[in-house]
Amino acid sequence: MTLLKAVRGTRDLLPPETELWNRVEATARRVFTRYNFGEIRTPIFEDTQLFARSVGEETDIVSKEMYTWEDRARAQSEKSQSLTLRPENTAGVVRAYIERKLGEAGLLRKLFYIGPQFRRERPQKGRYRQFWQIGAEVIGPPSAGSESPLRDAEVLEMLASFLDELGITGWTLVLNSVGSSTDRPRYIAALREALKDKAPQMCADCQRRAETNPLRVLDCKVPEDQPIIEALPRIADHLDEDSKAHFAAVLAALDACGVPYTINPRLVRGLDYYTRTTFEFTHGGLGAQNALLGGGRYDGLSEMLGGPRAPGIGFALGLDRLILTLQASQSDAAPNLADAFIAPLGEAMNAPALTLARELRREGLRIELGDGAFRLKKSFEIGNKLARSIILLGEDEHRSGILTVKNFAAGEQVRVPRADVARHLRP
Ligand code: HAM
């Protein structure tokens, strides 16, 4: 029989690595809460149209990478529906904002999410088909200040603080402005004009994009196309005064609070909903897939989905990539040992050992419970692998209430009254 394996591009996350994942997620919750964000959990699959309309039909994500299926009707009253595993979470958040009328209170909504996303990409280091994102969105009616450059700067400052708090150094914040919905048609017209001559020398995808969605040409990764792309018109030269002033205000606020950045006029990002500020945080330790996170403004997205005017800004961080970065910097991390291994001496001691384990666990200690069927030598061997100390529980110890505790690193064995064991074990 052939053995079944995890599907290509997916993987199991195991302890002790999952402890690191939990620590990162807990830090995100703690930091984002300080900025008054609340958690949203949207469904893992949505109507395919949601992604087609927001991320964009011509993007790589929608045209090549989505896991889509036709969900058959189960009753005559139902229609079949095209469904898709979410490739990203911004579309789902904005759908929920519209559907649940989250803008009605006239306030900004500040929502974060942590969860898996799915894209059928070619797997490699830092790129998976099921991957996790930690993201956040700030969205609301213009009267709540949702368009203000202060919001952009606050989100970027929050990200810098989050990475600092995790101890991640060596990140670079790369910024650009892709202009407003009025700048964009002017720029696209200029791009189309320039591509008339150039597109025939480019890859097949670019030739198609030059017709259907010229902005996507700028995402092309084909090396031979890069010199041509470098010479194309720049969006920075097509911004109107409002967009220029908005971008300048974001930069001024970042300067004021001391968050360093570099500007990359080619940063357009691979999703169609962006307007004005776009950004990525990159990290040198990641290799080819060096984007730790990406995000930007999407001032027209709610309207594109049939909702009210609700400008917004947000980001999503690749949790898998963040973990790779942390693991690279903490390779000498000590294994996570239990505080103690309890060795019942004989099977009659199993039940008392379970009671002792229960007491110590309720004190908050991490306890591994052995088995009275094990010989003493075996208990010591296992205990030494799993825990910092071993507690021996035989008839004598049980009766007298004085336990024998040995710390493996110190090598010393002491007798400790049962009531003091928790205090004795505490690191
Ligand atoms: P994105 O740039 O497509 O943006 O993805 C954000 C981050 O997710 C990337 O920077 C990367 O770290 C991670 N990521 C993407 N694809 C993969 C993959 N196949 N394997 C591992 N990690 C991956 C978005 O998703 C937008 N929704 C971000 C946003 C939120 N914009 C505004 N609000």
Short mmCIF file of C-alpha atoms and ligand atoms in Angstrom, two decimals:
data_model
loop_
_atom_site.label_atom_id
_atom_site.label_comp_id
_atom_site.label_asym_id
_atom_site.label_seq_id
_atom_site.Cartn_x
_atom_site.Cartn_y
_atom_site.Cartn_z
CA MET A 1 0.00 0.00 0.00
CA THR A 2 1.43 3.45 -0.82
CA LEU A 3 1.76 5.64 2.23
CA LEU A 4 -0.25 8.83 2.19
CA LYS A 5 1.70 12.04 2.61
CA ALA A 6 0.87 15.67 3.30
CA VAL A 7 -0.01 17.32 -0.02
CA ARG A 8 2.78 19.18 -1.87
CA GLY A 9 3.19 22.69 -0.48
CA THR A 10 1.53 21.81 2.85
CA ARG A 11 3.20 20.55 6.00
CA ASP A 12 2.65 19.54 9.62
CA LEU A 13 3.78 21.96 12.29
CA LEU A 14 5.07 20.08 15.30
CA PRO A 15 6.30 20.84 18.80
CA PRO A 16 8.63 22.43 19.77
CA GLU A 17 8.21 24.63 16.67
CA THR A 18 4.53 25.21 17.45
CA GLU A 19 5.57 26.83 20.74
CA LEU A 20 7.38 29.46 18.71
CA TRP A 21 4.28 29.93 16.55
CA ASN A 22 2.17 30.41 19.66
CA ARG A 23 4.64 32.91 21.10
CA VAL A 24 4.56 34.97 17.90
CA GLU A 25 0.76 34.86 17.75
CA ALA A 26 0.50 35.86 21.42
CA THR A 27 2.89 38.78 20.81
CA ALA A 28 0.79 39.92 17.83
CA ARG A 29 -2.40 39.81 19.92
CA ARG A 30 -0.72 41.73 22.73
CA VAL A 31 0.86 44.42 20.53
CA PHE A 32 -2.20 44.92 18.30
CA THR A 33 -4.47 45.17 21.34
CA ARG A 34 -2.36 48.09 22.57
CA TYR A 35 -3.32 49.89 19.35
CA ASN A 36 -6.95 49.02 20.08
CA PHE A 37 -7.41 46.41 17.34
CA GLY A 38 -9.94 43.59 17.82
CA GLU A 39 -9.86 40.13 16.25
CA ILE A 40 -11.98 39.09 13.27
CA ARG A 41 -12.32 35.50 12.00
CA THR A 42 -13.77 35.21 8.52
CA PRO A 43 -14.64 31.95 6.72
CA ILE A 44 -11.82 30.01 5.07
CA PHE A 45 -13.78 29.76 1.82
CA GLU A 46 -15.78 32.44 0.06
CA ASP A 47 -17.66 33.04 -3.19
CA THR A 48 -15.06 33.02 -5.99
CA GLN A 49 -16.39 36.36 -7.25
CA LEU A 50 -15.16 38.07 -4.08
CA PHE A 51 -11.52 37.47 -5.02
CA ALA A 52 -12.04 38.03 -8.74
CA ARG A 53 -13.54 41.47 -8.04
CA SER A 54 -11.10 42.61 -5.36
CA VAL A 55 -7.69 41.00 -5.92
CA GLY A 56 -8.33 41.22 -9.68
CA GLU A 57 -8.95 38.75 -12.54
CA GLU A 58 -5.58 39.46 -14.14
CA THR A 59 -3.43 38.95 -11.05
CA ASP A 60 -1.35 35.78 -10.69
CA ILE A 61 -3.31 34.96 -7.55
CA VAL A 62 -6.71 34.89 -9.27
CA SER A 63 -5.66 33.73 -12.73
CA LYS A 64 -3.35 30.86 -11.65
CA GLU A 65 -3.24 30.19 -7.96
CA MET A 66 -6.71 29.79 -6.49
CA TYR A 67 -8.19 26.53 -5.19
CA THR A 68 -11.65 26.81 -6.69
CA TRP A 69 -14.43 24.28 -7.00
CA GLU A 70 -18.05 24.14 -8.02
CA ASP A 71 -20.09 23.43 -4.92
CA ARG A 72 -22.98 21.27 -6.08
CA ALA A 73 -26.51 22.14 -5.00
CA ARG A 74 -27.84 19.72 -2.37
CA ALA A 75 -31.47 20.59 -2.83
CA GLN A 76 -33.64 21.90 -5.63
CA SER A 77 -33.98 25.18 -3.79
CA GLU A 78 -30.21 25.66 -3.82
CA LYS A 79 -28.01 26.76 -6.71
CA SER A 80 -24.53 25.43 -7.31
CA GLN A 81 -21.89 28.02 -6.49
CA SER A 82 -18.25 28.58 -7.36
CA LEU A 83 -16.26 28.65 -4.10
CA THR A 84 -12.59 29.38 -3.41
CA LEU A 85 -10.24 28.75 -0.50
CA ARG A 86 -9.19 32.25 0.55
CA PRO A 87 -5.83 33.24 -1.00
CA GLU A 88 -5.73 36.29 1.29
CA ASN A 89 -7.92 37.86 3.97
CA THR A 90 -8.46 41.54 3.05
CA ALA A 91 -11.30 40.72 0.65
CA GLY A 92 -13.08 38.68 3.35
CA VAL A 93 -12.69 41.46 5.92
CA VAL A 94 -14.09 44.09 3.55
CA ARG A 95 -16.95 41.75 2.59
CA ALA A 96 -17.75 41.37 6.30
CA TYR A 97 -17.47 45.16 6.80
CA ILE A 98 -20.10 45.69 4.11
CA GLU A 99 -22.35 42.73 4.97
CA ARG A 100 -22.33 43.36 8.74
CA LYS A 101 -22.61 47.14 8.29
CA LEU A 102 -19.52 47.72 10.38
CA GLY A 103 -19.27 51.34 9.26
CA GLU A 104 -22.67 52.37 10.60
CA ALA A 105 -21.36 53.70 13.91
CA GLY A 106 -19.32 56.22 11.92
CA LEU A 107 -16.07 55.05 13.56
CA LEU A 108 -12.89 53.44 12.29
CA ARG A 109 -12.91 49.64 12.46
CA LYS A 110 -9.55 48.18 13.42
CA LEU A 111 -9.50 44.44 12.90
CA PHE A 112 -6.75 41.84 12.94
CA TYR A 113 -6.71 38.19 11.87
CA ILE A 114 -4.47 35.15 12.18
CA GLY A 115 -5.12 32.19 9.92
CA PRO A 116 -4.25 29.98 6.96
CA GLN A 117 -4.42 31.15 3.33
CA PHE A 118 -4.14 29.05 0.17
CA ARG A 119 -2.33 29.68 -3.11
CA ARG A 120 -1.29 27.12 -5.71
CA GLU A 121 2.26 28.44 -6.09
CA ARG A 122 5.46 26.55 -6.86
CA PRO A 123 6.63 25.50 -3.37
CA GLN A 124 10.11 26.53 -2.23
CA LYS A 125 11.75 27.82 0.94
CA GLY A 126 9.34 30.35 2.45
CA ARG A 127 6.65 29.66 -0.15
CA TYR A 128 3.89 27.15 0.53
CA ARG A 129 0.45 26.32 -0.80
CA GLN A 130 -1.10 26.54 2.64
CA PHE A 131 0.58 29.34 4.58
CA TRP A 132 -0.38 31.50 7.53
CA GLN A 133 -0.90 35.22 7.70
CA ILE A 134 -1.16 37.62 10.59
CA GLY A 135 -2.86 40.71 9.21
CA ALA A 136 -4.75 43.80 10.21
CA GLU A 137 -7.04 46.30 8.51
CA VAL A 138 -8.13 49.83 9.44
CA ILE A 139 -11.29 50.76 7.55
CA GLY A 140 -14.11 53.24 7.97
CA PRO A 141 -16.07 56.13 6.50
CA PRO A 142 -13.97 59.14 5.41
CA SER A 143 -15.60 61.20 8.19
CA ALA A 144 -13.86 58.90 10.71
CA GLY A 145 -10.47 59.87 9.29
CA SER A 146 -9.90 56.64 7.37
CA GLU A 147 -8.05 58.46 4.57
CA SER A 148 -5.65 60.28 6.85
CA PRO A 149 -1.91 59.66 6.29
CA LEU A 150 -1.69 59.38 10.07
CA ARG A 151 -3.41 56.00 9.79
CA ASP A 152 -0.76 54.77 7.33
CA ALA A 153 2.04 55.91 9.61
CA GLU A 154 0.40 54.40 12.70
CA VAL A 155 0.06 50.98 11.03
CA LEU A 156 3.69 51.08 9.88
CA GLU A 157 4.89 52.16 13.34
CA MET A 158 2.86 49.31 14.88
CA LEU A 159 4.61 46.83 12.54
CA ALA A 160 8.03 48.19 13.43
CA SER A 161 7.19 47.85 17.15
CA PHE A 162 5.87 44.32 16.64
CA LEU A 163 9.06 43.18 14.87
CA ASP A 164 11.19 44.92 17.51
CA GLU A 165 9.26 43.21 20.30
CA LEU A 166 9.91 39.82 18.68
CA GLY A 167 13.61 40.68 18.55
CA ILE A 168 13.73 40.66 14.73
CA THR A 169 16.47 42.93 13.48
CA GLY A 170 17.66 43.63 9.96
CA TRP A 171 14.28 44.36 8.36
CA THR A 172 13.80 47.01 5.69
CA LEU A 173 10.57 48.92 5.17
CA VAL A 174 10.11 49.62 1.45
CA LEU A 175 7.45 52.16 0.52
CA ASN A 176 5.76 53.58 -2.57
CA SER A 177 2.62 55.40 -3.61
CA VAL A 178 0.62 53.90 -6.47
CA GLY A 179 -1.66 56.92 -6.67
CA SER A 180 -5.40 57.42 -6.35
CA SER A 181 -8.17 56.17 -8.59
CA THR A 182 -7.82 59.35 -10.65
CA ASP A 183 -4.02 59.12 -10.96
CA ARG A 184 -4.18 55.51 -11.98
CA PRO A 185 -5.94 55.83 -15.40
CA ARG A 186 -3.45 58.55 -16.42
CA TYR A 187 -0.53 56.36 -15.45
CA ILE A 188 -2.00 53.29 -17.09
CA ALA A 189 -2.49 55.25 -20.32
CA ALA A 190 1.19 56.27 -20.22
CA LEU A 191 2.21 52.69 -19.51
CA ARG A 192 0.07 51.35 -22.36
CA GLU A 193 1.64 53.85 -24.72
CA ALA A 194 5.20 52.84 -23.68
CA LEU A 195 4.33 49.15 -23.89
CA LYS A 196 3.14 49.39 -27.48
CA ASP A 197 6.76 49.14 -28.68
CA LYS A 198 8.16 47.14 -25.79
CA ALA A 199 5.61 44.40 -25.13
CA PRO A 200 6.47 42.27 -28.21
CA GLN A 201 10.01 41.83 -26.76
CA MET A 202 8.63 40.63 -23.42
CA CYS A 203 7.38 37.28 -22.05
CA ALA A 204 4.01 35.88 -23.11
CA ASP A 205 2.36 36.86 -19.82
CA CYS A 206 3.52 40.46 -20.20
CA GLN A 207 2.28 40.59 -23.78
CA ARG A 208 -1.15 39.61 -22.55
CA ARG A 209 -1.02 41.93 -19.50
CA ALA A 210 0.04 44.87 -21.67
CA GLU A 211 -3.43 44.57 -23.21
CA THR A 212 -5.55 43.56 -20.25
CA ASN A 213 -3.92 45.12 -17.15
CA PRO A 214 -0.63 46.95 -17.88
CA LEU A 215 0.11 47.60 -14.20
CA ARG A 216 0.66 43.88 -13.72
CA VAL A 217 3.61 44.03 -16.16
CA LEU A 218 5.52 45.69 -13.30
CA ASP A 219 5.16 42.50 -11.19
CA CYS A 220 6.87 40.34 -13.84
CA LYS A 221 9.73 38.29 -12.39
CA VAL A 222 11.24 37.09 -15.72
CA PRO A 223 14.90 38.25 -15.62
CA GLU A 224 15.10 39.16 -19.33
CA ASP A 225 12.14 41.55 -18.93
CA GLN A 226 13.67 43.53 -16.06
CA PRO A 227 15.73 46.06 -18.10
CA ILE A 228 12.59 46.88 -20.13
CA ILE A 229 10.51 47.28 -16.97
CA GLU A 230 13.17 49.55 -15.45
CA ALA A 231 12.83 51.92 -18.39
CA LEU A 232 9.00 52.15 -18.28
CA PRO A 233 7.31 55.34 -16.98
CA ARG A 234 7.22 55.67 -13.18
CA ILE A 235 4.03 56.10 -11.25
CA ALA A 236 5.66 58.74 -9.04
CA ASP A 237 5.72 61.05 -12.08
CA HIS A 238 1.95 60.68 -12.55
CA LEU A 239 0.66 61.44 -9.05
CA ASP A 240 -1.61 64.47 -8.62
CA GLU A 241 -0.99 67.08 -5.92
CA ASP A 242 -3.29 65.38 -3.37
CA SER A 243 -1.58 62.01 -3.73
CA LYS A 244 1.86 63.61 -3.53
CA ALA A 245 0.87 65.51 -0.38
CA HIS A 246 -0.61 62.34 1.15
CA PHE A 247 2.59 60.39 0.55
CA ALA A 248 4.74 63.25 1.85
CA ALA A 249 2.66 63.36 5.04
CA VAL A 250 3.11 59.59 5.59
CA LEU A 251 6.87 60.00 5.21
CA ALA A 252 6.96 63.03 7.53
CA ALA A 253 5.07 61.12 10.24
CA LEU A 254 7.46 58.16 9.92
CA ASP A 255 10.44 60.53 10.17
CA ALA A 256 8.91 62.13 13.25
CA CYS A 257 8.53 58.84 15.12
CA GLY A 258 11.86 57.44 13.92
CA VAL A 259 10.73 54.50 11.76
CA PRO A 260 13.33 54.06 8.98
CA TYR A 261 12.25 53.33 5.39
CA THR A 262 13.42 53.35 1.79
CA ILE A 263 11.33 54.33 -1.23
CA ASN A 264 11.01 51.98 -4.19
CA PRO A 265 9.07 53.60 -7.07
CA ARG A 266 8.51 50.13 -8.66
CA LEU A 267 6.68 48.64 -5.69
CA VAL A 268 3.17 48.07 -7.10
CA ARG A 269 2.34 44.77 -5.33
CA GLY A 270 0.52 41.86 -6.93
CA LEU A 271 -3.07 42.74 -6.01
CA ASP A 272 -5.34 45.15 -7.89
CA TYR A 273 -7.09 46.88 -4.98
CA TYR A 274 -4.22 49.11 -3.86
CA THR A 275 -4.32 52.89 -3.98
CA ARG A 276 -1.76 55.41 -2.70
CA THR A 277 0.56 53.96 -0.03
CA THR A 278 1.93 50.46 -0.69
CA PHE A 279 4.67 48.84 1.35
CA GLU A 280 6.64 45.71 2.15
CA PHE A 281 8.96 44.77 4.98
CA THR A 282 11.76 42.64 3.58
CA HIS A 283 14.37 40.59 5.41
CA GLY A 284 17.76 39.64 3.99
CA GLY A 285 17.83 36.25 5.76
CA LEU A 286 14.88 34.93 3.73
CA GLY A 287 16.55 34.44 0.34
CA ALA A 288 14.43 34.68 -2.81
CA GLN A 289 11.11 34.98 -0.94
CA ASN A 290 12.31 37.99 1.03
CA ALA A 291 8.96 39.74 1.66
CA LEU A 292 8.15 39.26 5.32
CA LEU A 293 4.93 41.20 4.92
CA GLY A 294 3.10 43.43 2.51
CA GLY A 295 0.23 45.85 2.51
CA GLY A 296 -1.15 49.20 1.57
CA ARG A 297 -4.19 51.39 1.11
CA TYR A 298 -7.33 50.27 -0.69
CA ASP A 299 -9.51 53.37 -0.74
CA GLY A 300 -11.89 52.09 -3.44
CA LEU A 301 -12.22 48.42 -2.44
CA SER A 302 -15.48 48.65 -0.52
CA GLU A 303 -17.15 50.38 -3.49
CA MET A 304 -15.67 47.80 -5.90
CA LEU A 305 -17.57 45.20 -3.87
CA GLY A 306 -20.83 47.20 -3.88
CA GLY A 307 -20.38 48.73 -0.42
CA PRO A 308 -20.30 52.29 0.88
CA ARG A 309 -17.27 54.52 0.52
CA ALA A 310 -14.84 53.14 3.11
CA PRO A 311 -11.14 53.84 2.60
CA GLY A 312 -8.78 51.51 4.39
CA ILE A 313 -5.23 50.41 4.95
CA GLY A 314 -3.78 47.14 6.14
CA PHE A 315 -1.10 44.53 5.87
CA ALA A 316 -0.52 40.80 6.04
CA LEU A 317 2.58 39.21 7.41
CA GLY A 318 3.74 35.76 6.28
CA LEU A 319 3.88 33.84 9.55
CA ASP A 320 5.83 30.94 8.00
CA ARG A 321 8.50 33.41 6.87
CA LEU A 322 8.60 35.19 10.20
CA ILE A 323 9.20 31.84 11.92
CA LEU A 324 12.04 31.04 9.49
CA THR A 325 13.63 34.38 10.38
CA LEU A 326 13.29 33.76 14.11
CA GLN A 327 14.64 30.22 13.85
CA ALA A 328 17.69 31.46 11.95
CA SER A 329 18.49 33.94 14.71
CA GLN A 330 17.76 31.58 17.63
CA SER A 331 19.39 28.34 16.46
CA ASP A 332 20.93 27.72 19.87
CA ALA A 333 17.61 27.91 21.73
CA ALA A 334 17.44 25.39 24.58
CA PRO A 335 14.93 22.55 24.14
CA ASN A 336 11.71 23.07 26.04
CA LEU A 337 11.89 20.65 28.96
CA ALA A 338 9.13 19.79 31.40
CA ASP A 339 9.71 20.92 34.99
CA ALA A 340 9.61 17.34 36.24
CA PHE A 341 9.11 13.71 35.27
CA ILE A 342 7.22 11.70 37.88
CA ALA A 343 8.37 8.08 38.12
CA PRO A 344 5.93 5.82 39.99
CA LEU A 345 7.93 2.93 41.50
CA GLY A 346 5.67 -0.03 40.71
CA GLU A 347 2.22 -0.13 39.19
CA ALA A 348 0.53 0.31 42.58
CA MET A 349 1.97 3.84 42.57
CA ASN A 350 0.38 4.84 39.23
CA ALA A 351 -2.79 6.28 40.78
CA PRO A 352 -0.95 8.24 43.52
CA ALA A 353 1.46 9.52 40.82
CA LEU A 354 -1.46 10.77 38.75
CA THR A 355 -2.75 12.62 41.84
CA LEU A 356 0.68 14.18 42.45
CA ALA A 357 0.89 15.20 38.78
CA ARG A 358 -2.56 16.77 39.06
CA GLU A 359 -1.48 18.80 42.12
CA LEU A 360 1.70 20.07 40.50
CA ARG A 361 0.04 20.86 37.15
CA ARG A 362 -2.58 22.88 39.03
CA GLU A 363 0.33 24.84 40.48
CA GLY A 364 1.23 25.73 36.88
CA LEU A 365 4.14 23.34 36.49
CA ARG A 366 4.81 21.36 33.33
CA ILE A 367 4.79 17.68 34.34
CA GLU A 368 5.46 14.47 32.39
CA LEU A 369 4.01 11.36 33.99
CA GLY A 370 5.89 8.05 33.72
CA ASP A 371 4.49 4.58 34.33
CA GLY A 372 4.98 2.17 37.24
CA ALA A 373 5.55 -0.63 34.71
CA PHE A 374 8.90 0.96 33.76
CA ARG A 375 12.10 -0.16 35.47
CA LEU A 376 13.88 2.60 37.37
CA LYS A 377 16.72 2.79 34.80
CA LYS A 378 14.21 3.32 31.99
CA SER A 379 12.38 6.04 33.98
CA PHE A 380 15.68 7.88 34.48
CA GLU A 381 16.52 7.62 30.77
CA ILE A 382 13.15 8.95 29.64
CA GLY A 383 13.02 11.58 32.39
CA ASN A 384 16.45 12.88 31.41
CA LYS A 385 15.26 13.43 27.83
CA LEU A 386 12.00 15.15 28.71
CA ALA A 387 12.39 17.02 31.98
CA ARG A 388 14.76 19.02 34.17
CA SER A 389 14.08 16.89 37.28
CA ILE A 390 12.74 13.49 38.20
CA ILE A 391 10.47 12.78 41.19
CA LEU A 392 10.53 9.23 42.56
CA LEU A 393 7.26 8.06 44.09
CA GLY A 394 7.48 4.70 45.85
CA GLU A 395 5.49 3.23 48.76
CA ASP A 396 7.81 4.96 51.26
CA GLU A 397 7.54 8.39 49.69
CA HIS A 398 3.79 8.01 49.35
CA ARG A 399 3.37 7.05 53.01
CA SER A 400 5.82 9.57 54.51
CA GLY A 401 4.95 12.49 52.21
CA ILE A 402 8.68 13.13 51.68
CA LEU A 403 9.52 12.86 47.98
CA THR A 404 12.86 12.14 46.34
CA VAL A 405 13.68 14.76 43.68
CA LYS A 406 16.75 14.72 41.44
CA ASN A 407 17.78 17.63 39.23
CA PHE A 408 19.52 16.19 36.15
CA ALA A 409 21.79 19.14 35.42
CA ALA A 410 22.97 19.57 39.04
CA GLY A 411 23.13 15.79 39.57
CA GLU A 412 21.97 16.16 43.16
CA GLN A 413 19.20 14.14 44.75
CA VAL A 414 17.27 15.66 47.67
CA ARG A 415 14.29 14.75 49.82
CA VAL A 416 11.54 17.37 49.73
CA PRO A 417 8.25 17.47 51.69
CA ARG A 418 5.35 17.08 49.27
CA ALA A 419 3.96 20.52 50.15
CA ASP A 420 7.26 22.16 49.09
CA VAL A 421 7.82 20.29 45.83
CA ALA A 422 6.14 22.88 43.59
CA ARG A 423 8.29 25.66 45.08
CA HIS A 424 11.40 23.49 44.78
CA LEU A 425 10.78 22.77 41.08
CA ARG A 426 9.88 26.26 39.99
CA PRO A 427 12.63 27.58 37.66
P1 HAM B 1 0.52 39.57 -0.10
O1 HAM B 1 1.72 40.40 -0.41
O2 HAM B 1 -0.06 38.79 -1.21
O3 HAM B 1 -0.56 40.58 0.49
O4 HAM B 1 0.85 38.60 1.09
C1 HAM B 1 1.35 39.11 2.31
C2 HAM B 1 2.47 38.24 2.83
O5 HAM B 1 2.04 36.88 2.92
C3 HAM B 1 3.71 38.17 1.96
O6 HAM B 1 4.55 39.27 2.17
C4 HAM B 1 4.34 36.87 2.43
O7 HAM B 1 5.10 37.09 3.61
C5 HAM B 1 3.14 36.02 2.76
N1 HAM B 1 2.90 35.05 1.67
C6 HAM B 1 2.25 35.27 0.51
N2 HAM B 1 2.21 34.15 -0.24
C7 HAM B 1 2.87 33.19 0.47
C8 HAM B 1 3.18 31.80 0.26
N3 HAM B 1 2.78 31.16 -0.85
N4 HAM B 1 3.88 31.14 1.22
C9 HAM B 1 4.27 31.78 2.35
N5 HAM B 1 4.00 33.07 2.61
C10 HAM B 1 3.31 33.78 1.69
C11 HAM B 1 -1.79 40.20 0.93
O8 HAM B 1 -2.14 39.07 1.12
C12 HAM B 1 -2.69 41.39 1.28
N6 HAM B 1 -4.01 40.88 1.69
C13 HAM B 1 -2.06 42.23 2.36
C14 HAM B 1 -2.92 43.40 2.75
C15 HAM B 1 -3.71 43.49 3.83
N7 HAM B 1 -3.03 44.52 2.08
C16 HAM B 1 -3.87 45.33 2.71
N8 HAM B 1 -4.31 44.70 3.77
#
